[in-house]
Amino acid sequence: MNKVILIGRICNDIELRYFENEVGVATINLAVPRAFKNAKGEYETDFIKVVLYNKTAEVVNKNCKKGDMLAIDGRIQVRNYEYEGKPRTDTSVVCEKITLLNNKPKTTKDEKKEDPFKKFAEDVLTGKY
């Protein structure tokens, strides 16, 4: 079974891109603190690449920013490819489910605040997603 659960903070500004087939994709780096101290008595942090697709990528792009805390449920993906004639390996977590932990939607003073996942959840329940 390939299952990953991460809780951490977004380390970078989110950039949403679209493939030719109109599939949205966003890549974020998540700072995930370790649950134990190292030999110096300090907590270390891992920076993990997370890839988001489709509606999840769009919702995160619209409602999250650098520094926000997320819980990611996903799977590890390893891609092998060649770059300039040299073999490369790219390891990332593909997000399958996301939970915004202490976030508030990005809004201006004039905008009404609403749950960013309400429409997304409705689409999932009605089979539109």
Short mmCIF file of C-alpha atoms in Angstrom, two decimals:
data_model
loop_
_atom_site.label_atom_id
_atom_site.label_comp_id
_atom_site.label_asym_id
_atom_site.label_seq_id
_atom_site.Cartn_x
_atom_site.Cartn_y
_atom_site.Cartn_z
CA MET A 1 0.00 0.00 0.00
CA ASN A 2 1.33 3.43 -0.96
CA LYS A 3 -0.17 5.94 1.53
CA VAL A 4 1.26 9.20 2.88
CA ILE A 5 -0.22 11.64 5.41
CA LEU A 6 1.58 14.95 5.96
CA ILE A 7 0.85 18.03 8.05
CA GLY A 8 2.91 21.10 7.36
CA ARG A 9 3.14 24.64 6.06
CA ILE A 10 3.31 25.80 2.45
CA CYS A 11 6.84 27.06 1.69
CA ASN A 12 6.31 28.72 -1.67
CA ASP A 13 3.87 30.83 -3.62
CA ILE A 14 1.42 28.61 -5.47
CA GLU A 15 1.52 28.66 -9.25
CA LEU A 16 -1.31 26.96 -11.12
CA ARG A 17 -0.52 25.67 -14.61
CA TYR A 18 -2.61 23.79 -17.15
CA PHE A 19 -1.62 20.92 -19.42
CA GLU A 20 -2.76 20.87 -23.04
CA ASN A 21 -5.74 18.68 -22.04
CA GLU A 22 -6.85 21.42 -19.58
CA VAL A 23 -5.80 19.47 -16.49
CA GLY A 24 -4.75 21.91 -13.77
CA VAL A 25 -1.58 21.19 -11.80
CA ALA A 26 0.10 23.00 -8.92
CA THR A 27 3.29 22.05 -7.11
CA ILE A 28 3.98 23.13 -3.55
CA ASN A 29 6.74 22.46 -1.09
CA LEU A 30 5.45 21.51 2.34
CA ALA A 31 7.59 22.10 5.46
CA VAL A 32 6.90 19.12 7.72
CA PRO A 33 8.51 19.18 11.18
CA ARG A 34 9.81 15.90 12.54
CA ALA A 35 8.20 14.58 15.73
CA PHE A 36 11.54 14.01 17.49
CA LYS A 37 14.69 15.97 18.30
CA ASN A 38 18.09 15.37 16.76
CA ALA A 39 21.33 14.80 18.72
CA LYS A 40 21.60 18.56 19.38
CA GLY A 41 18.13 18.62 20.95
CA GLU A 42 16.59 20.50 18.00
CA TYR A 43 13.60 19.64 15.85
CA GLU A 44 14.40 19.23 12.16
CA THR A 45 12.10 19.94 9.24
CA ASP A 46 11.67 18.05 5.98
CA PHE A 47 10.69 19.94 2.83
CA ILE A 48 8.49 17.69 0.72
CA LYS A 49 7.32 18.29 -2.85
CA VAL A 50 3.55 17.85 -3.23
CA VAL A 51 1.71 17.80 -6.58
CA LEU A 52 -1.97 18.78 -6.76
CA TYR A 53 -4.22 18.15 -9.76
CA ASN A 54 -7.54 19.39 -11.18
CA LYS A 55 -10.06 20.97 -8.77
CA THR A 56 -7.79 20.42 -5.77
CA ALA A 57 -5.05 22.47 -7.45
CA GLU A 58 -7.54 25.22 -8.35
CA VAL A 59 -9.04 25.41 -4.84
CA VAL A 60 -5.63 25.52 -3.15
CA ASN A 61 -4.39 28.15 -5.61
CA LYS A 62 -7.45 30.31 -4.93
CA ASN A 63 -7.61 29.94 -1.13
CA CYS A 64 -4.10 29.26 0.18
CA LYS A 65 -0.84 31.13 0.39
CA LYS A 66 2.71 30.69 1.59
CA GLY A 67 2.74 29.91 5.33
CA ASP A 68 -0.71 28.28 5.48
CA MET A 69 -0.99 24.92 7.22
CA LEU A 70 -2.35 21.92 5.32
CA ALA A 71 -2.95 18.23 5.91
CA ILE A 72 -2.20 16.17 2.81
CA ASP A 73 -3.36 12.62 2.21
CA GLY A 74 -1.74 11.09 -0.84
CA ARG A 75 0.76 8.68 -2.34
CA ILE A 76 4.46 8.73 -3.22
CA GLN A 77 5.29 8.93 -6.90
CA VAL A 78 8.76 8.32 -8.31
CA ARG A 79 9.49 9.38 -11.88
CA ASN A 80 12.66 8.46 -13.74
CA TYR A 81 13.64 10.56 -16.75
CA GLU A 82 16.64 11.83 -18.66
CA TYR A 83 17.86 15.44 -18.65
CA GLU A 84 20.76 16.52 -20.84
CA GLY A 85 21.68 12.88 -21.31
CA LYS A 86 21.86 12.14 -17.59
CA PRO A 87 19.37 9.96 -15.69
CA ARG A 88 17.28 11.80 -13.11
CA THR A 89 14.81 10.76 -10.44
CA ASP A 90 11.98 12.94 -9.13
CA THR A 91 10.16 11.90 -5.96
CA SER A 92 6.98 13.70 -4.89
CA VAL A 93 3.71 13.17 -3.05
CA VAL A 94 0.60 13.21 -5.25
CA CYS A 95 -2.23 14.75 -3.24
CA GLU A 96 -5.47 12.75 -3.17
CA LYS A 97 -7.18 14.61 -0.32
CA ILE A 98 -6.43 17.90 1.38
CA THR A 99 -7.59 19.63 4.55
CA LEU A 100 -6.96 23.31 5.25
CA LEU A 101 -6.08 23.53 8.93
CA ASN A 102 -5.83 27.11 10.14
CA ASN A 103 -6.52 28.93 6.93
CA LYS A 104 -8.91 31.67 6.06
CA PRO A 105 -9.81 32.20 2.40
CA LYS A 106 -7.82 34.90 0.62
CA THR A 107 -10.31 37.76 0.47
CA THR A 108 -10.43 41.51 0.31
CA LYS A 109 -12.39 43.54 2.82
CA ASP A 110 -15.39 43.75 0.49
CA GLU A 111 -15.65 40.03 -0.28
CA LYS A 112 -17.93 37.78 1.71
CA LYS A 113 -16.01 35.00 3.48
CA GLU A 114 -17.20 31.51 2.64
CA ASP A 115 -15.95 27.98 3.03
CA PRO A 116 -13.51 27.40 0.13
CA PHE A 117 -14.33 23.70 -0.12
CA LYS A 118 -18.13 24.00 0.00
CA LYS A 119 -18.61 24.04 -3.80
CA PHE A 120 -15.84 21.47 -4.23
CA ALA A 121 -17.56 19.12 -1.74
CA GLU A 122 -20.91 19.63 -3.48
CA ASP A 123 -19.30 18.76 -6.84
CA VAL A 124 -17.77 15.59 -5.35
CA LEU A 125 -21.08 14.51 -3.79
CA THR A 126 -23.01 15.08 -7.01
CA GLY A 127 -20.41 13.29 -9.13
CA LYS A 128 -19.28 16.36 -11.08
CA TYR A 129 -15.69 15.88 -9.89
#
